[in-house]
Tab-separated table of N, CA and C in Angstrom:
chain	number	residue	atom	x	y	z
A	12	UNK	N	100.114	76.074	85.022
A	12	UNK	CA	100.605	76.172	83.657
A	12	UNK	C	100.229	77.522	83.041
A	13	UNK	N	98.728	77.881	83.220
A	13	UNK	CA	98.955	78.657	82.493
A	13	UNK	C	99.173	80.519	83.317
A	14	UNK	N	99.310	80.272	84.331
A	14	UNK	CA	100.168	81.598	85.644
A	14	UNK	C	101.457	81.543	84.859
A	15	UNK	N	101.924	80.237	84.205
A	15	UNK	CA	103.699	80.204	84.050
A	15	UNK	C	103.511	81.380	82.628
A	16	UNK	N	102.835	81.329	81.647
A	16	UNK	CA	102.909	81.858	80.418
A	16	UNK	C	102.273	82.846	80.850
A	17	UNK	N	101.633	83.537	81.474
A	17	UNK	CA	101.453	85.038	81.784
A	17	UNK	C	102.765	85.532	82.142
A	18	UNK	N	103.464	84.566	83.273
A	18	UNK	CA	104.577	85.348	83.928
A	18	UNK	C	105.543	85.182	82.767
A	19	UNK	N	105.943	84.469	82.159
A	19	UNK	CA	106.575	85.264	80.884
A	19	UNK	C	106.540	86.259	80.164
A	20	UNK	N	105.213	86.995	80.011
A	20	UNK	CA	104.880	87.529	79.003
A	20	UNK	C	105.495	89.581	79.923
A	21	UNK	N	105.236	89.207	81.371
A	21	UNK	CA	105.357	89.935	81.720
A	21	UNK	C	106.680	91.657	81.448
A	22	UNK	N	106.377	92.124	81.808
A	22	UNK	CA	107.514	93.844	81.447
A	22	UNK	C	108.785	93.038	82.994
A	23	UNK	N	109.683	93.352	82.157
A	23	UNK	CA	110.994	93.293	83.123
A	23	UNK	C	111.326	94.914	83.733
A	24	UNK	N	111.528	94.744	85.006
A	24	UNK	CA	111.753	95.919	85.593
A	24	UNK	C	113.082	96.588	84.980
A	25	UNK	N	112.630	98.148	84.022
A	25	UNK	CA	114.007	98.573	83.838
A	25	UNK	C	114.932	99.058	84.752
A	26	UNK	N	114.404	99.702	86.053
A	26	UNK	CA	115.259	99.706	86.940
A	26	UNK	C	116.319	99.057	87.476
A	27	UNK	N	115.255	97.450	87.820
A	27	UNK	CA	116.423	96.880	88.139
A	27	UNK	C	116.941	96.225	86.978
A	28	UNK	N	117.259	96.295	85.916
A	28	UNK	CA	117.904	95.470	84.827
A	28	UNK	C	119.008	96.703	84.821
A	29	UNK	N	118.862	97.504	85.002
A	29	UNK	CA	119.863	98.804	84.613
A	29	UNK	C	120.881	98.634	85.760
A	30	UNK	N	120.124	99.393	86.914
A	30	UNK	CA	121.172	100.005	88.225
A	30	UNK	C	120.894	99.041	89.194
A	31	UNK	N	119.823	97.786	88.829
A	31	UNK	CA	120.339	96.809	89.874
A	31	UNK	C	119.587	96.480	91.106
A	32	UNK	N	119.165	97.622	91.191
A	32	UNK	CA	117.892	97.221	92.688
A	32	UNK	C	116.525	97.895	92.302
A	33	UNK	N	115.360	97.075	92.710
A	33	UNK	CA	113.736	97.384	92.100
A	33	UNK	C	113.528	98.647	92.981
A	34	UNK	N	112.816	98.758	91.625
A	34	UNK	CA	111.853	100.293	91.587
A	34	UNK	C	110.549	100.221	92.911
A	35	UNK	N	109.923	101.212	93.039
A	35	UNK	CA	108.716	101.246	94.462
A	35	UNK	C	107.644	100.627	93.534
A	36	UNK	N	107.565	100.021	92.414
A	36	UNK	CA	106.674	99.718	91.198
A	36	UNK	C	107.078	98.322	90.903
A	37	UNK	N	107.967	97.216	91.510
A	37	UNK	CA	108.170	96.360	91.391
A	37	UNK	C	107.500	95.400	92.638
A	38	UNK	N	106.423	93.854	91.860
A	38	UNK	CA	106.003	93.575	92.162
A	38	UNK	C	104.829	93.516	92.068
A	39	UNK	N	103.988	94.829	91.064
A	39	UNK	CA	102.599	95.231	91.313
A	39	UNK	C	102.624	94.349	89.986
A	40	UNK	N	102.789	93.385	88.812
A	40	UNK	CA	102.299	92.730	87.510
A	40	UNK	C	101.960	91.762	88.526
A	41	UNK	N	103.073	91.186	89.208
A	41	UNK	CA	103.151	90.071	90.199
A	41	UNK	C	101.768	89.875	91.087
A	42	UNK	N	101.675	91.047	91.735
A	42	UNK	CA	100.481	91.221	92.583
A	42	UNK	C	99.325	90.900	91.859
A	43	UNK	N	99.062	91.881	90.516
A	43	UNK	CA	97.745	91.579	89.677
A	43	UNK	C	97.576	90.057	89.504
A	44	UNK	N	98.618	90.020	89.415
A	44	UNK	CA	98.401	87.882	89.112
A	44	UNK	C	97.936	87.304	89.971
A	45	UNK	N	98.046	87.498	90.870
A	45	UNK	CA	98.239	87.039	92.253
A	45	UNK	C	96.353	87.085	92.281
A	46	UNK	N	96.047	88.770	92.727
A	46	UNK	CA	94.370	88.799	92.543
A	46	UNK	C	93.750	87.952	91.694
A	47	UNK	N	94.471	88.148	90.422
A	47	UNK	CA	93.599	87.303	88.870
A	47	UNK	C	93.310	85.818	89.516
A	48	UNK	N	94.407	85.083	90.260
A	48	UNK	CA	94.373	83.705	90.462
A	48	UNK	C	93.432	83.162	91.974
A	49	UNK	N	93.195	84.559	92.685
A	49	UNK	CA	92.535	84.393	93.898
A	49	UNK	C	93.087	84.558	94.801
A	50	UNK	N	94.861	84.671	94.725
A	50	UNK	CA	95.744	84.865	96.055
A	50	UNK	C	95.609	85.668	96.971
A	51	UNK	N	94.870	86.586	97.403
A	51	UNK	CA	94.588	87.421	98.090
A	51	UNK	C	95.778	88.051	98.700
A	52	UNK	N	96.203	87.079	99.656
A	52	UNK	CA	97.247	87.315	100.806
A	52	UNK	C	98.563	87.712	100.201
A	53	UNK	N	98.684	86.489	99.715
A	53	UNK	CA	100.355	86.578	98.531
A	53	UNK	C	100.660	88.279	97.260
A	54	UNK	N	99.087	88.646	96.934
A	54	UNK	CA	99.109	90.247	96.220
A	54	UNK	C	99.574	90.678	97.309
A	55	UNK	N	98.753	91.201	98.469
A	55	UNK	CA	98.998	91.986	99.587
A	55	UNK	C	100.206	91.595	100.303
A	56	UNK	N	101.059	90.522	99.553
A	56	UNK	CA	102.948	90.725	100.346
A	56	UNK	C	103.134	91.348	99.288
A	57	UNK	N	103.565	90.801	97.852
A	57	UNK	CA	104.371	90.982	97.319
A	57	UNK	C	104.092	92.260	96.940
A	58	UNK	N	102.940	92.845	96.629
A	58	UNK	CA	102.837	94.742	96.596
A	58	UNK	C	101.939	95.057	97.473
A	59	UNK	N	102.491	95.482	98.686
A	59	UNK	CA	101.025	95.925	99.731
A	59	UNK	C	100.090	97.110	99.052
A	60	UNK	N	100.667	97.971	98.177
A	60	UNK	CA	99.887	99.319	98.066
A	60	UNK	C	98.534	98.508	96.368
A	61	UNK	N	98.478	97.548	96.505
A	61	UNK	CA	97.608	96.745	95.027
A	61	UNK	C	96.187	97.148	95.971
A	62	UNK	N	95.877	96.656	96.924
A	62	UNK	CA	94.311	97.159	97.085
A	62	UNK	C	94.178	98.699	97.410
A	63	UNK	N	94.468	99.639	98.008
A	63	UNK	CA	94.501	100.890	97.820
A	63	UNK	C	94.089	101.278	96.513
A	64	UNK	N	95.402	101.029	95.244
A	64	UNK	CA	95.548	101.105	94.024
A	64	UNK	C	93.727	100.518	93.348
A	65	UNK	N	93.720	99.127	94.056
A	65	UNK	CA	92.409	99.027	93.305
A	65	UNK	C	91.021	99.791	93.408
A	66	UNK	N	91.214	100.171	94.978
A	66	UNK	CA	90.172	101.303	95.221
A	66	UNK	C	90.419	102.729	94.713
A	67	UNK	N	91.371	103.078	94.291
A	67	UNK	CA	91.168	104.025	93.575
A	67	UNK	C	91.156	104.023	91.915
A	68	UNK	N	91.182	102.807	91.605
A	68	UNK	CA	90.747	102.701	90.087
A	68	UNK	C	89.630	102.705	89.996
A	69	UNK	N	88.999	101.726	91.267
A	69	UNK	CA	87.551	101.452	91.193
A	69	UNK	C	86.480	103.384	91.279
A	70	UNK	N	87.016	103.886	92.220
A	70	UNK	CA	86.402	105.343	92.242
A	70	UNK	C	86.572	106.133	91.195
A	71	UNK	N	87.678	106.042	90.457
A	71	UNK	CA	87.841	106.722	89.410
A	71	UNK	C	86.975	106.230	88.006
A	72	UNK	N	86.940	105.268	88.017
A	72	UNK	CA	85.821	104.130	87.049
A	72	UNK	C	84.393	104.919	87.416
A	73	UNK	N	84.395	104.715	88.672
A	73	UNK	CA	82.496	104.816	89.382
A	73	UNK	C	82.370	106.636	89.045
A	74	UNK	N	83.432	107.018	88.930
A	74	UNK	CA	83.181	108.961	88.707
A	74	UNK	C	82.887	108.954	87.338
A	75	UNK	N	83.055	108.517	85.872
A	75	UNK	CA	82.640	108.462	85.092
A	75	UNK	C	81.406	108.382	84.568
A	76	UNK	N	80.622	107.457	85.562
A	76	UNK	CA	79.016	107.375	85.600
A	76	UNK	C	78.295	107.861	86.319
A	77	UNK	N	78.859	108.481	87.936
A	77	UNK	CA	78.121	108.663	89.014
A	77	UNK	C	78.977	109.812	89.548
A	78	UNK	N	78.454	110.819	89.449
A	78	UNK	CA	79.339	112.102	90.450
A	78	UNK	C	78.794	112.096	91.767
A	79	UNK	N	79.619	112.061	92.424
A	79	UNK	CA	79.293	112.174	94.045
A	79	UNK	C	80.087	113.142	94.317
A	80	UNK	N	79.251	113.723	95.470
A	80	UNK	CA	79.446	115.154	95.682
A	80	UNK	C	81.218	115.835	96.250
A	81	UNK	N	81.423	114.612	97.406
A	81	UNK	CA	82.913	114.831	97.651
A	81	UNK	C	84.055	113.737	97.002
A	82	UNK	N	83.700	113.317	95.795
A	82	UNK	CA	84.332	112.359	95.281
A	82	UNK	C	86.169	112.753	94.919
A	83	UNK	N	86.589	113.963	94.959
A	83	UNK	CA	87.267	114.164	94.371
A	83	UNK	C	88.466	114.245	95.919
A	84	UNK	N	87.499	114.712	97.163
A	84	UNK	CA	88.400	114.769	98.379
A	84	UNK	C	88.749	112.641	98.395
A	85	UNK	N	87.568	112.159	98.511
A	85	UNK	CA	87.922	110.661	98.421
A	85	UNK	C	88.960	110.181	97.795
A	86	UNK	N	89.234	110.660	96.295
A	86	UNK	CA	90.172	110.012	95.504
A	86	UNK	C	91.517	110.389	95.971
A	87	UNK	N	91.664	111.815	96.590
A	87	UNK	CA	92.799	112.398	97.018
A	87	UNK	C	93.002	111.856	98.085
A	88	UNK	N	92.454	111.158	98.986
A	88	UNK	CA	93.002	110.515	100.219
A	88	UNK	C	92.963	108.616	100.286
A	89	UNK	N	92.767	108.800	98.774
A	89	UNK	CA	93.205	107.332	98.563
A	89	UNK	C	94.188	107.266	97.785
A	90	UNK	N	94.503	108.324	96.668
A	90	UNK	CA	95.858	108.203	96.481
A	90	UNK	C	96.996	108.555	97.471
A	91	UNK	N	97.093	109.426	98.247
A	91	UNK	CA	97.500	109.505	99.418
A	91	UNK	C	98.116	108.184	100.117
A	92	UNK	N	97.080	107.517	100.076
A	92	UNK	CA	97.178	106.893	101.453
A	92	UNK	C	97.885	105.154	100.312
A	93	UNK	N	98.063	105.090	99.266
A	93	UNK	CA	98.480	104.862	98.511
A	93	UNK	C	99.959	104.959	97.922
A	94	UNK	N	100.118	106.206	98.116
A	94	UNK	CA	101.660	106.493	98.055
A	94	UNK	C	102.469	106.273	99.309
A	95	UNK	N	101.602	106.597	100.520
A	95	UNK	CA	102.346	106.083	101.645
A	95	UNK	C	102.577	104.673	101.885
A	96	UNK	N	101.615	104.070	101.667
A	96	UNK	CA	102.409	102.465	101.287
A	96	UNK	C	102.974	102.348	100.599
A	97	UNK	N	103.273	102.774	99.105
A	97	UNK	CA	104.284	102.410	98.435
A	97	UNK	C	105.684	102.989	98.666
A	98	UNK	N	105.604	104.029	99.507
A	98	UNK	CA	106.983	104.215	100.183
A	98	UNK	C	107.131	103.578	101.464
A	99	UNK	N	106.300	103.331	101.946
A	99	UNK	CA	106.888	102.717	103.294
A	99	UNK	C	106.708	100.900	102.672
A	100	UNK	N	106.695	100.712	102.098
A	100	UNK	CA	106.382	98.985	101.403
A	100	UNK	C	108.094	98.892	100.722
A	101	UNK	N	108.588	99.787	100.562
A	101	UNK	CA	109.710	99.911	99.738
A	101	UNK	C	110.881	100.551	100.350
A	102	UNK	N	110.641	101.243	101.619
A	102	UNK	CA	111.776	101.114	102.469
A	102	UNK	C	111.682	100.204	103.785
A	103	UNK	N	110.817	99.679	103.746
A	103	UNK	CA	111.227	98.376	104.777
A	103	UNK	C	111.543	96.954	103.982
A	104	UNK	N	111.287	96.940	102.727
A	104	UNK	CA	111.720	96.094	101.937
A	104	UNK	C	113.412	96.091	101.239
A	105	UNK	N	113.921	97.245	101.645
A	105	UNK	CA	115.316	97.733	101.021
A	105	UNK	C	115.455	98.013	102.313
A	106	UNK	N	115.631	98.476	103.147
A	106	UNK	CA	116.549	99.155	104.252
A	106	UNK	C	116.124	98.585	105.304
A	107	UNK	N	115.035	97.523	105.876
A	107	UNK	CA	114.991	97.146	106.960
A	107	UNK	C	115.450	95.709	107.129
C-alpha cells in the first residue's frame, strides 16, 4: 500500500510522454524504490547503473568530511564506469 502512493507521486518520464520511447534515466525513481523496500535484485534489473550511482554519491558525501588523497581519480572511474552501464543498460534494453 504504501510502495502504491510513492509510485504515484513519482516524475513521469518527459521523454517518453513526448517522443515515445524512455530516456537512459528511466527506471532509476523505480530502482530507488526498489532499494528503499529491500529489493535488491529487482533495483539492479530495472536500472543496472543504481549501485555504481550509489557508490558514487556515497564518495562524494565521504569527500566532504574526509579528503583522501586519490579520491578524485576514484570518483572519475566510478562515474565512468557508471555511464558505461547506463549506455550499455539502454542499448540492450532498446535494440537487443
Amino acid at each position: 500500500m504504501h510502495s502504491e502512493i510513492i509510485e504515484n507521486l513519482m516524475l513521469p518520464c518527459i521523454n517518453k510522454t513526448i517522443l515515445g520511447f524512455e530516456c537512459t534515466g528511466c527506471g532509476f525513481q523505480r530502482s530507488v524504490l526498489a532499494l528503499s523496500a529491500g529489493n535488491f535484485g529487482e533495483a539492479l534489473l530495472v536500472f543496472p547503473a543504481i549501485y555504481p550511482l550509489c557508490l558514487l554519491v556515497f564518495l562524494i558525501f565521504l569527500s566532504k568530511f574526509y579528503k583522501l588523497k586519490s579520491h578524485q581519480k576514484i570518483v572519475n572511474k566510478i562515474s565512468l564506469i557508471s555511464i558505461i552501464t547506463i549506455i550499455i543498460s539502454y542499448t540492450l534494453k532498446h535494440f537487443l
